[in-house]
CSV table of C-alpha atoms in Angstrom, one decimal:
chain,number,residue,atom,x,y,z
P,1,MET,CA,0.2,0.0,0.0
P,2,LYS,CA,1.4,3.3,-1.1
P,3,VAL,CA,0.4,6.5,0.7
P,4,ASN,CA,0.1,9.9,-1.0
P,5,SER,CA,0.6,12.6,1.6
P,6,VAL,CA,2.9,12.9,4.6
P,7,ASP,CA,-0.4,13.3,6.9
P,8,GLU,CA,-1.6,10.2,5.5
P,9,LEU,CA,1.6,8.5,6.2
P,10,LEU,CA,1.7,9.4,9.7
P,11,ARG,CA,-2.0,8.2,10.2
P,12,TYR,CA,-1.0,4.9,8.6
P,13,LEU,CA,1.7,4.4,11.4
P,14,ASP,CA,-0.3,5.6,14.1
P,15,GLY,CA,0.1,3.7,17.3
P,16,VAL,CA,2.7,1.8,15.7
P,17,VAL,CA,5.5,4.7,15.4
P,18,SER,CA,5.3,7.9,17.1
P,19,VAL,CA,7.0,11.2,15.6
P,20,ASP,CA,7.8,13.9,17.8
P,21,HIS,CA,9.1,16.5,15.9
P,22,GLU,CA,12.6,14.8,14.7
P,23,ILE,CA,12.5,11.8,17.4
P,24,VAL,CA,11.0,8.7,16.0
P,25,THR,CA,9.9,6.0,18.2
P,26,VAL,CA,8.9,2.3,17.6
P,27,ARG,CA,5.8,1.6,19.8
P,28,ASP,CA,4.9,-1.9,18.7
P,29,GLU,CA,7.6,-3.6,16.6
P,30,PRO,CA,5.3,-6.7,15.5
P,31,ALA,CA,2.5,-4.3,14.0
P,32,LEU,CA,5.7,-2.1,12.4
P,33,ARG,CA,6.7,-5.3,10.7
P,34,GLU,CA,3.1,-5.6,9.0
P,35,LYS,CA,3.2,-1.8,8.2
P,36,ILE,CA,6.8,-1.7,6.8
P,37,ASP,CA,5.4,-3.2,3.4
P,38,GLY,CA,3.3,0.2,2.8
P,39,LEU,CA,6.2,2.3,4.0
P,40,ILE,CA,8.8,0.9,1.5
P,41,GLN,CA,6.2,1.0,-1.1
P,42,THR,CA,5.9,4.8,-0.6
P,43,ALA,CA,9.6,5.3,-0.2
P,44,VAL,CA,10.3,3.8,-3.6
P,45,PHE,CA,7.3,4.6,-5.7
P,46,GLY,CA,5.8,7.6,-3.9
P,47,GLU,CA,6.7,11.2,-4.9
P,48,GLY,CA,7.9,14.3,-3.5
P,49,LEU,CA,7.8,15.0,0.2
P,50,VAL,CA,5.9,11.6,1.3
P,51,ARG,CA,8.5,9.8,-0.5
P,52,ASP,CA,11.3,11.4,1.3
P,53,THR,CA,9.7,11.3,4.7
P,54,ALA,CA,9.0,7.7,4.4
P,55,ARG,CA,12.7,7.0,3.5
P,56,TRP,CA,13.6,9.4,6.6
P,57,LEU,CA,11.2,7.2,8.6
P,58,ILE,CA,12.9,4.0,7.5
P,59,TRP,CA,16.3,5.3,8.4
P,60,GLU,CA,15.1,6.5,12.0
P,61,ILE,CA,13.2,3.4,12.8
P,62,ALA,CA,16.4,1.2,11.9
P,63,GLN,CA,18.6,3.5,14.1
P,64,GLY,CA,16.2,2.9,17.0
P,65,LEU,CA,16.0,-0.8,16.5
P,66,GLY,CA,19.8,-1.1,16.5
P,67,ILE,CA,20.1,-1.5,12.6
P,68,TYR,CA,22.6,0.7,11.5
P,69,PRO,CA,24.6,1.4,8.1
P,70,ALA,CA,28.2,1.0,9.0
P,71,SER,CA,31.9,0.6,7.7
P,72,ILE,CA,33.4,-2.8,7.1
P,73,HIS,CA,36.8,-1.1,7.3
P,74,GLN,CA,37.5,-2.2,11.0
P,75,LEU,CA,36.9,-5.8,10.2
P,76,TYR,CA,39.2,-5.8,7.2
P,77,MET,CA,41.9,-4.0,9.1
P,78,ALA,CA,41.5,-6.5,11.9
P,79,ILE,CA,41.8,-9.3,9.3
P,80,GLY,CA,44.9,-7.3,7.9
P,81,GLY,CA,46.6,-7.0,11.1
P,82,GLY,CA,46.0,-10.8,12.2
P,83,ASP,CA,43.6,-9.9,14.9
P,84,VAL,CA,40.7,-11.9,13.1
P,85,PRO,CA,41.3,-15.1,11.1
P,86,ALA,CA,41.3,-14.9,7.2
P,87,ASP,CA,39.3,-17.9,6.9
P,88,PHE,CA,36.1,-16.4,5.7
P,89,THR,CA,35.0,-14.6,2.6
P,90,VAL,CA,32.7,-11.8,2.8
P,91,PRO,CA,30.0,-11.9,0.0
P,92,ALA,CA,29.2,-8.7,-1.5
P,93,MET,CA,25.8,-9.0,-3.1
P,94,ASN,CA,24.5,-6.8,-6.0
P,95,ILE,CA,20.7,-6.7,-5.3
P,96,ARG,CA,19.5,-5.3,-8.8
P,97,ALA,CA,16.0,-6.7,-9.1
P,98,MET,CA,13.2,-6.6,-6.5
P,99,ASN,CA,15.5,-5.0,-3.8
P,100,TYR,CA,13.1,-5.5,-0.9
P,101,ASN,CA,12.0,-9.1,-1.4
P,102,SER,CA,15.4,-10.1,-2.4
P,103,SER,CA,17.0,-8.3,0.7
P,104,ARG,CA,14.3,-9.8,2.7
P,105,ALA,CA,15.7,-13.2,1.5
P,106,VAL,CA,19.2,-12.2,2.6
P,107,PHE,CA,18.2,-11.5,6.0
P,108,ARG,CA,16.3,-14.7,6.7
P,109,ALA,CA,19.3,-16.5,5.7
P,110,ALA,CA,21.6,-14.4,8.0
P,111,ASN,CA,19.4,-14.7,10.9
P,112,LYS,CA,19.2,-18.4,10.4
P,113,HIS,CA,23.0,-18.7,10.3
P,114,ASN,CA,24.0,-15.8,12.4
P,115,VAL,CA,25.8,-14.1,9.8
P,116,GLY,CA,27.2,-10.4,10.1
P,117,ALA,CA,29.9,-10.4,7.4
P,118,MET,CA,28.0,-9.5,4.4
P,119,LEU,CA,27.7,-6.5,2.0
P,120,PHE,CA,24.8,-5.1,-0.1
P,121,GLU,CA,26.0,-3.3,-3.0
P,122,ILE,CA,25.1,-1.7,-6.2
P,123,ALA,CA,27.4,-0.3,-8.8
P,124,ARG,CA,27.3,3.3,-10.6
P,125,SER,CA,26.1,1.2,-13.9
P,126,GLU,CA,23.7,-0.5,-11.8
P,127,ILE,CA,22.2,2.6,-10.2
P,128,GLY,CA,21.3,3.8,-13.9
P,129,TYR,CA,19.7,0.6,-15.5
P,130,THR,CA,18.0,-0.8,-12.2
P,131,GLY,CA,16.6,2.7,-11.4
P,132,GLN,CA,18.0,2.7,-7.8
P,133,ARG,CA,19.4,6.1,-6.4
P,134,PRO,CA,21.4,5.6,-3.2
P,135,MET,CA,18.8,6.9,-0.9
P,136,GLU,CA,16.2,4.5,-2.3
P,137,TYR,CA,18.6,1.5,-2.3
P,138,THR,CA,19.4,2.0,1.5
P,139,ALA,CA,15.8,2.3,2.4
P,140,SER,CA,14.8,-0.9,0.8
P,141,VAL,CA,17.7,-2.8,2.4
P,142,LEU,CA,16.9,-1.3,5.9
P,143,ALA,CA,13.1,-1.9,5.5
P,144,ALA,CA,14.0,-5.6,4.8
P,145,ALA,CA,16.0,-5.8,7.9
P,146,ILE,CA,13.1,-4.3,9.7
P,147,LYS,CA,10.6,-6.6,8.2
P,148,GLU,CA,12.7,-9.7,9.1
P,149,GLY,CA,13.8,-8.7,12.7
P,150,TYR,CA,17.5,-8.5,11.8
P,151,ARG,CA,19.9,-6.5,14.2
P,152,GLY,CA,23.2,-5.1,14.0
P,153,PRO,CA,25.6,-3.2,11.3
P,154,ILE,CA,24.5,-3.1,7.9
P,155,PHE,CA,27.4,-2.8,5.2
P,156,ILE,CA,26.1,-1.0,2.1
P,157,GLN,CA,28.6,-0.7,-0.8
P,158,GLY,CA,29.2,1.4,-3.8
P,159,ASP,CA,30.6,-1.1,-6.0
P,160,HIS,CA,32.5,-0.2,-9.2
P,161,PHE,CA,32.4,3.5,-8.6
P,162,GLN,CA,34.0,3.7,-12.1
P,163,VAL,CA,35.9,6.3,-14.1
P,164,SER,CA,34.7,5.7,-17.7
P,165,LEU,CA,37.7,5.5,-20.0
P,166,SER,CA,35.9,7.2,-22.9
P,167,ARG,CA,34.7,10.2,-20.9
P,168,TYR,CA,37.8,10.6,-19.1
P,169,LYS,CA,39.8,10.9,-22.2
P,170,SER,CA,37.1,13.6,-23.7
P,171,ALA,CA,36.8,15.6,-20.5
P,172,ALA,CA,38.7,14.2,-17.5
P,173,ASP,CA,37.6,16.8,-14.9
P,174,ALA,CA,34.2,16.5,-15.8
P,175,GLU,CA,34.4,12.6,-15.3
P,176,VAL,CA,36.2,12.7,-12.1
P,177,GLN,CA,33.7,15.1,-10.6
P,178,ALA,CA,30.9,12.9,-11.7
P,179,VAL,CA,32.3,10.2,-9.6
P,180,LYS,CA,32.8,12.5,-6.9
P,181,ASP,CA,29.2,13.7,-7.1
P,182,LEU,CA,28.2,10.1,-6.9
P,183,MET,CA,30.2,9.7,-4.0
P,184,ASP,CA,28.6,12.3,-2.0
P,185,GLU,CA,25.0,11.2,-2.8
P,186,ALA,CA,26.0,7.6,-1.6
P,187,VAL,CA,27.9,8.7,1.7
P,188,ALA,CA,24.7,10.9,2.4
P,189,ALA,CA,22.6,7.9,2.0
P,190,GLY,CA,24.6,5.7,4.4
P,191,PHE,CA,27.0,3.8,1.8
P,192,TYR,CA,29.9,3.6,4.2
P,193,ASN,CA,31.8,1.3,1.9
P,194,ILE,CA,32.9,2.3,-1.6
P,195,ASP,CA,34.9,0.6,-4.3
P,196,ILE,CA,36.9,3.1,-6.1
P,197,ASP,CA,37.5,1.6,-9.6
P,198,THR,CA,40.0,3.7,-11.6
P,199,SER,CA,41.5,0.4,-13.2
P,200,THR,CA,40.1,1.4,-16.5
P,201,LEU,CA,42.8,3.9,-16.8
P,202,VAL,CA,45.6,1.5,-16.3
P,203,ASP,CA,47.8,2.0,-19.6
P,204,LEU,CA,49.6,-1.4,-20.7
P,205,SER,CA,51.2,0.4,-23.4
P,206,TYR,CA,53.7,1.6,-21.2
P,207,GLU,CA,57.2,-0.1,-20.5
P,208,THR,CA,57.2,-0.4,-16.7
P,209,LEU,CA,54.4,-1.2,-14.1
P,210,ASP,CA,54.8,1.9,-12.3
P,211,GLU,CA,53.9,4.0,-15.7
P,212,GLN,CA,51.1,1.5,-16.4
P,213,GLN,CA,49.5,1.9,-13.0
P,214,ASN,CA,50.4,5.7,-12.5
P,215,THR,CA,47.0,7.4,-13.5
P,216,ASN,CA,45.1,4.4,-11.8
P,217,TYR,CA,46.9,4.8,-8.3
P,218,THR,CA,47.1,8.7,-8.4
P,219,LEU,CA,43.4,9.2,-9.1
P,220,CYS,CA,42.6,6.5,-6.4
P,221,ALA,CA,44.4,8.5,-4.0
P,222,ARG,CA,42.7,11.7,-4.9
P,223,LEU,CA,39.3,9.9,-4.6
P,224,THR,CA,40.3,8.6,-1.1
P,225,ALA,CA,40.9,12.1,-0.1
P,226,HIS,CA,37.6,13.2,-1.3
P,227,VAL,CA,35.8,10.3,0.7
P,228,ARG,CA,37.7,11.3,3.6
P,229,ASP,CA,36.7,15.0,3.4
P,230,ILE,CA,32.9,13.8,3.3
P,231,GLU,CA,32.7,10.6,5.6
P,232,PRO,CA,30.7,11.2,9.0
P,233,ASP,CA,32.4,11.8,12.3
P,234,GLY,CA,33.5,8.7,13.7
P,235,ILE,CA,33.2,6.5,10.6
P,236,THR,CA,36.2,5.3,8.5
P,237,ILE,CA,34.5,4.5,5.3
P,238,SER,CA,35.7,1.1,3.7
P,239,LEU,CA,37.5,1.9,0.6
P,240,GLY,CA,38.8,-0.7,-2.0
P,241,GLY,CA,41.2,-0.1,-4.9
P,242,GLU,CA,41.5,-2.2,-8.1
P,243,ILE,CA,44.6,-3.1,-10.0
P,244,GLY,CA,43.3,-4.9,-13.0
P,245,GLU,CA,39.9,-4.3,-15.0
P,246,VAL,CA,37.6,-7.4,-14.5
P,247,GLY,CA,37.3,-9.4,-17.9
P,248,HIS,CA,40.9,-8.5,-19.0
P,249,LYS,CA,44.5,-9.7,-18.4
P,250,ASN,CA,44.9,-11.6,-15.0
P,251,SER,CA,46.6,-9.2,-12.1
P,252,THR,CA,50.1,-10.0,-10.9
P,253,VAL,CA,51.7,-9.4,-7.6
P,254,GLU,CA,54.2,-7.1,-9.4
P,255,GLU,CA,51.2,-5.0,-10.4
P,256,LEU,CA,50.1,-5.1,-6.8
P,257,HIS,CA,53.2,-3.8,-5.6
P,258,ALA,CA,53.3,-1.1,-8.3
P,259,PHE,CA,50.0,0.3,-7.4
P,260,MET,CA,50.2,0.3,-3.6
P,261,GLN,CA,53.4,1.9,-3.5
P,262,GLY,CA,52.5,4.6,-5.9
P,263,TYR,CA,49.1,4.8,-4.2
P,264,ARG,CA,51.0,5.3,-0.7
P,265,ARG,CA,53.2,7.9,-2.2
P,266,GLU,CA,50.1,9.8,-3.5
P,267,LEU,CA,48.0,9.7,-0.6
P,268,THR,CA,48.0,12.5,1.8
P,269,GLN,CA,50.3,11.7,5.0
P,270,GLY,CA,47.8,10.6,7.8
P,271,LEU,CA,44.8,9.7,5.8
P,272,PRO,CA,43.5,6.0,6.1
P,273,GLY,CA,43.8,4.4,2.9
P,274,ILE,CA,42.2,1.4,1.3
P,275,SER,CA,41.3,-1.7,3.2
P,276,LYS,CA,41.2,-4.4,0.2
P,277,ILE,CA,42.3,-4.6,-3.5
P,278,SER,CA,40.3,-5.8,-6.2
P,279,VAL,CA,42.2,-7.9,-8.8
P,280,GLN,CA,41.6,-9.9,-12.1
P,281,THR,CA,42.0,-13.8,-11.9
P,282,GLY,CA,40.0,-14.8,-15.1
P,283,THR,CA,36.4,-13.9,-14.5
P,284,SER,CA,34.3,-11.5,-16.4
P,285,HIS,CA,31.1,-9.5,-15.3
P,286,GLY,CA,28.0,-11.8,-16.1
P,287,GLY,CA,29.5,-14.9,-17.1
P,288,GLY,CA,29.3,-15.9,-20.8
P,289,GLY,CA,26.1,-16.4,-22.7
P,290,LEU,CA,26.2,-19.6,-24.9
P,291,PRO,CA,24.2,-19.6,-28.2
P,292,ASP,CA,21.3,-21.4,-26.7
P,293,GLY,CA,21.1,-18.8,-23.9
P,294,THR,CA,22.6,-21.0,-21.4
P,295,LEU,CA,25.9,-19.9,-19.2
P,296,ALA,CA,29.1,-20.8,-19.6
P,297,GLN,CA,30.8,-21.5,-16.4
P,298,GLY,CA,33.7,-19.3,-15.5
P,299,LYS,CA,37.1,-20.3,-14.1
P,300,VAL,CA,39.3,-18.7,-11.3
P,301,ASP,CA,43.2,-18.7,-11.1
P,302,PHE,CA,43.1,-19.6,-7.7
P,303,ASP,CA,46.7,-19.7,-7.1
P,304,THR,CA,47.3,-16.0,-8.1
P,305,LEU,CA,44.4,-14.9,-6.0
P,306,HIS,CA,45.9,-16.7,-3.1
P,307,GLU,CA,49.4,-15.0,-3.5
P,308,LEU,CA,47.7,-11.6,-4.2
P,309,SER,CA,45.7,-12.0,-1.0
P,310,ARG,CA,48.8,-13.0,1.1
P,311,VAL,CA,50.9,-9.9,0.0
P,312,ALA,CA,48.1,-7.6,0.4
P,313,ARG,CA,47.7,-8.6,4.0
P,314,GLU,CA,51.4,-9.3,4.9
P,315,GLU,CA,53.0,-6.7,3.3
P,316,TYR,CA,50.5,-3.8,3.1
P,317,GLY,CA,48.1,-4.6,6.1
P,318,LEU,CA,44.7,-5.0,4.0
P,319,GLY,CA,42.1,-7.2,4.7
P,320,GLY,CA,43.1,-9.2,1.3
P,321,ALA,CA,42.2,-9.5,-2.3
P,322,VAL,CA,38.7,-9.2,-3.7
P,323,GLN,CA,37.2,-11.5,-6.4
P,324,HIS,CA,34.6,-9.9,-9.1
P,325,GLY,CA,32.6,-11.7,-11.6
P,326,ALA,CA,32.1,-14.8,-9.1
P,327,SER,CA,28.4,-15.5,-9.2
P,328,THR,CA,28.4,-17.8,-12.4
P,329,LEU,CA,31.1,-19.8,-11.1
P,330,PRO,CA,30.2,-23.6,-10.7
P,331,PRO,CA,29.0,-24.3,-7.1
P,332,SER,CA,32.0,-26.4,-6.3
P,333,ALA,CA,34.3,-23.3,-6.6
P,334,PHE,CA,33.1,-21.2,-3.8
P,335,ASN,CA,34.5,-23.0,-0.7
P,336,LYS,CA,37.9,-22.4,-2.2
P,337,PHE,CA,37.7,-18.6,-1.8
P,338,PRO,CA,38.0,-18.7,2.2
P,339,GLU,CA,40.6,-21.4,2.0
P,340,ILE,CA,43.0,-19.2,0.1
P,341,GLY,CA,42.3,-16.0,2.2
P,342,THR,CA,39.9,-14.0,-0.3
P,343,VAL,CA,38.6,-11.3,1.7
P,344,GLU,CA,35.6,-10.5,-0.4
P,345,ILE,CA,33.7,-11.8,-3.3
P,346,HIS,CA,31.3,-10.0,-5.6
P,347,LEU,CA,28.0,-11.8,-6.6
P,348,ALA,CA,25.4,-10.4,-9.0
P,349,THR,CA,24.4,-12.2,-12.3
P,350,ASN,CA,23.1,-15.5,-10.7
P,351,PHE,CA,20.5,-13.5,-8.3
P,352,GLN,CA,19.3,-11.7,-11.2
P,353,ASN,CA,19.1,-15.1,-13.3
P,354,ILE,CA,17.0,-16.6,-10.3
P,355,VAL,CA,14.6,-13.7,-10.5
P,356,PHE,CA,14.1,-14.2,-14.3
P,357,ASP,CA,13.8,-17.7,-14.0
P,358,TYR,CA,11.0,-17.6,-11.9
P,359,LEU,CA,9.2,-14.7,-12.9
P,360,PRO,CA,5.8,-15.4,-14.6
P,361,ARG,CA,6.4,-16.3,-18.4
P,362,GLU,CA,4.2,-13.6,-19.6
P,363,VAL,CA,6.1,-11.3,-17.4
P,364,VAL,CA,9.5,-12.1,-19.1
P,365,ASP,CA,8.0,-12.1,-22.4
P,366,GLU,CA,6.9,-8.5,-22.0
P,367,ALA,CA,10.4,-7.5,-20.7
P,368,TYR,CA,12.0,-9.3,-23.8
P,369,ALA,CA,9.6,-7.5,-26.1
P,370,TYR,CA,10.8,-4.2,-24.7
P,371,LEU,CA,14.3,-5.1,-24.9
P,372,ARG,CA,14.1,-6.0,-28.5
P,373,GLU,CA,12.5,-2.7,-29.2
P,374,HIS,CA,14.5,-0.5,-27.0
P,375,HIS,CA,17.7,-2.1,-26.7
P,376,LYS,CA,18.5,-3.3,-30.3
P,377,ASP,CA,22.2,-1.9,-30.0
P,378,GLU,CA,22.9,-5.2,-27.5
P,379,TRP,CA,22.4,-7.4,-30.6
P,380,LYS,CA,25.8,-7.9,-31.9
P,381,PRO,CA,26.8,-9.6,-35.0
P,382,GLY,CA,27.5,-13.6,-34.5
P,383,LYS,CA,25.5,-13.7,-31.4
P,384,THR,CA,22.1,-15.5,-31.3
P,385,ASP,CA,18.7,-13.9,-30.1
P,386,GLU,CA,19.1,-15.9,-27.0
P,387,GLN,CA,22.7,-14.6,-26.1
P,388,SER,CA,21.6,-10.8,-26.9
P,389,LEU,CA,18.6,-11.1,-24.6
P,390,TYR,CA,20.9,-12.7,-21.9
P,391,SER,CA,23.2,-9.9,-22.2
P,392,ALA,CA,20.6,-7.2,-22.5
P,393,ARG,CA,18.0,-8.4,-19.9
P,394,LYS,CA,19.4,-6.6,-16.9
P,395,ARG,CA,18.1,-3.3,-18.6
P,396,ALA,CA,14.7,-4.4,-18.1
P,397,ILE,CA,14.9,-4.2,-14.5
P,398,GLY,CA,14.3,-0.4,-14.1
P,399,PRO,CA,11.5,0.0,-16.6
P,400,PHE,CA,9.6,-2.9,-15.1
P,401,LYS,CA,10.4,-2.2,-11.5
P,402,SER,CA,7.1,-1.5,-10.2
P,403,GLN,CA,5.3,-4.5,-12.0
P,404,TRP,CA,7.9,-6.9,-10.5
P,405,TRP,CA,7.8,-5.5,-7.1
P,406,ASN,CA,4.0,-5.9,-7.1
P,407,LEU,CA,3.7,-9.5,-8.2
P,408,ASP,CA,1.3,-11.8,-6.2
P,409,GLU,CA,2.4,-12.7,-2.9
P,410,ALA,CA,2.6,-16.3,-3.7
P,411,LYS,CA,5.0,-15.6,-6.6
P,412,LEU,CA,7.0,-13.1,-4.4
P,413,ALA,CA,7.3,-15.7,-1.7
P,414,GLU,CA,8.5,-18.3,-4.3
P,415,ILE,CA,11.2,-16.2,-5.8
P,416,GLY,CA,12.3,-15.1,-2.2
P,417,GLY,CA,12.4,-18.8,-1.1
P,418,VAL,CA,14.9,-19.9,-4.0
P,419,LEU,CA,16.9,-16.7,-3.5
P,420,GLN,CA,17.1,-17.6,0.4
P,421,GLU,CA,18.4,-21.0,-0.7
P,422,GLN,CA,21.1,-19.6,-2.7
P,423,PHE,CA,22.1,-17.0,-0.1
P,424,GLU,CA,22.3,-20.0,2.8
P,425,PHE,CA,24.4,-21.9,0.0
P,426,LEU,CA,26.8,-18.9,-0.4
P,427,PHE,CA,26.9,-18.3,3.5
P,428,ASP,CA,28.0,-21.9,4.3
P,429,GLN,CA,30.5,-22.2,1.2
P,430,LEU,CA,32.2,-18.7,1.9
P,431,ASN,CA,32.3,-19.7,5.9
P,432,VAL,CA,30.5,-16.6,7.2
P,433,LYS,CA,28.1,-18.5,9.2
P,434,GLY,CA,28.6,-17.5,12.8
P,435,THR,CA,30.2,-14.3,12.0
P,436,ARG,CA,28.0,-11.7,13.6
P,437,ASP,CA,29.4,-11.6,17.0
P,438,VAL,CA,33.0,-10.9,15.5
P,439,VAL,CA,31.4,-8.2,13.3
P,440,GLU,CA,29.8,-6.6,16.2
P,441,GLN,CA,32.8,-6.7,18.5
P,442,VAL,CA,35.3,-5.0,15.9
P,443,THR,CA,32.5,-2.6,14.5
P,444,THR,CA,32.1,0.6,16.3
P,445,ARG,CA,28.5,1.8,16.4
P,446,VAL,CA,27.7,5.4,15.3
P,447,VAL,CA,24.3,6.5,15.9
P,448,ILE,CA,23.5,9.0,12.9
P,449,HIS,CA,20.1,10.9,12.9
P,450,LYS,CA,19.0,12.7,9.8
P,451,PRO,CA,16.9,15.9,9.9
P,452,LYS,CA,13.1,15.5,9.0
P,453,PRO,CA,12.6,16.4,5.3
P,454,ALA,CA,10.9,19.9,4.9
P,455,GLU,CA,11.3,20.1,1.2
P,456,VAL,CA,11.6,17.8,-1.5
P,457,ALA,CA,15.3,16.5,-2.4
P,458,ALA,CA,16.5,17.8,-5.5
P,459,ALA,CA,16.5,15.0,-8.3
P,460,VAL,CA,19.5,13.6,-9.7
P,461,ALA,CA,19.9,13.5,-13.3
P,462,ALA,CA,20.1,10.0,-14.8
P,463,GLU,CA,23.5,9.4,-16.9
P,464,ASP,CA,24.4,6.9,-19.8
P,465,VAL,CA,26.0,4.0,-18.0
P,466,LYS,CA,26.5,1.9,-21.2
P,467,ASP,CA,30.0,2.1,-21.4
P,468,LEU,CA,30.4,1.3,-17.4
P,469,ALA,CA,31.1,-2.3,-16.0
P,470,ASP,CA,28.2,-4.1,-14.5
């Protein structure tokens, strides 16, 4: 149920949540879990001041219940310092489609297995084609936690806050400013974890590794300083760097040294730096679509990943190396990541595939018809129709967001149940079961209250994301 005015919204919550000026108090949590569905509908599909008020209420309700956006920096630095064993791999889950329903499945799995080491994330490109600005994304995740009775820190991450190579070449300052603007918006929304991706600027035409990585590490250091300027008091936002663009050549230890040594030279003295490093070890975003529309399983160079993680921890005090593009790997691969000390693994496409597999057939057909009409540029020579649809179908998520969110309850429950099984499998394989206690021990809680909206927030202009990583 979506409501249409602030007065109607407050009446909807009467007796469940009280609002005294800017102080929000939960009066009846069981009743709130029933009402939160309408609150998040308003936060996502409402307009103007009632939408912004619903988002504010979700934030303040979560703070009051002990559900709070936090930085994973302290956990990763504890791993890098040897104070926490490097025997689990944190899943970073890109929730693209049906965020509230999908995130509810995450929290059910997390509650069942006492999981605290997990990240919810969305990339710069995904923000565009899924139609989820950071404030909406945070509201959806927090509402899901409220609905499922989760407690503790919530790690929300900006994945691949990436500099576009083509735009950087044509207008470098404007492209860097666009990334800074996105950082400003994301941090204000509670994204206290950000992956800086300037790996697109690595230039392999140079002879030395330092020259190849120079623009990458220099700009990463500049963006690190920007985040440190805007992060909330008491929170050190977790930052990641990247030495190899996903889908390109595998990273090496020598490249890691070149990046880290240059990054440390460029970073303003005294500023906390990155806590992890993303590397390329053989995967690609989205996996590979075969001619019949099925998925080709990827492979990972585990020896390289193991050595990069070890060097990142032992020589630079980082949590370790990060694996991207991993959700379409064979199931037997996932338990290897914690065995070799991988600190974080990024997972996206398989969750999207589950949604498409279980959507009603007529809903999928409608989405595919839209793609054939509006995204024909995805149909490349030599690709079958099935391959092209597989490549393009993520672009239907935003345009069909309302329809998919509002499927009948039985279908939503079915999709949520399959997703929960997948999250439970990953939590088991990545060895994050039982991590909530250690996460809460090392994570400093910082209570952050936001002012009640008095006017409509300025709209953020959409951007073309076709040339950005997924």
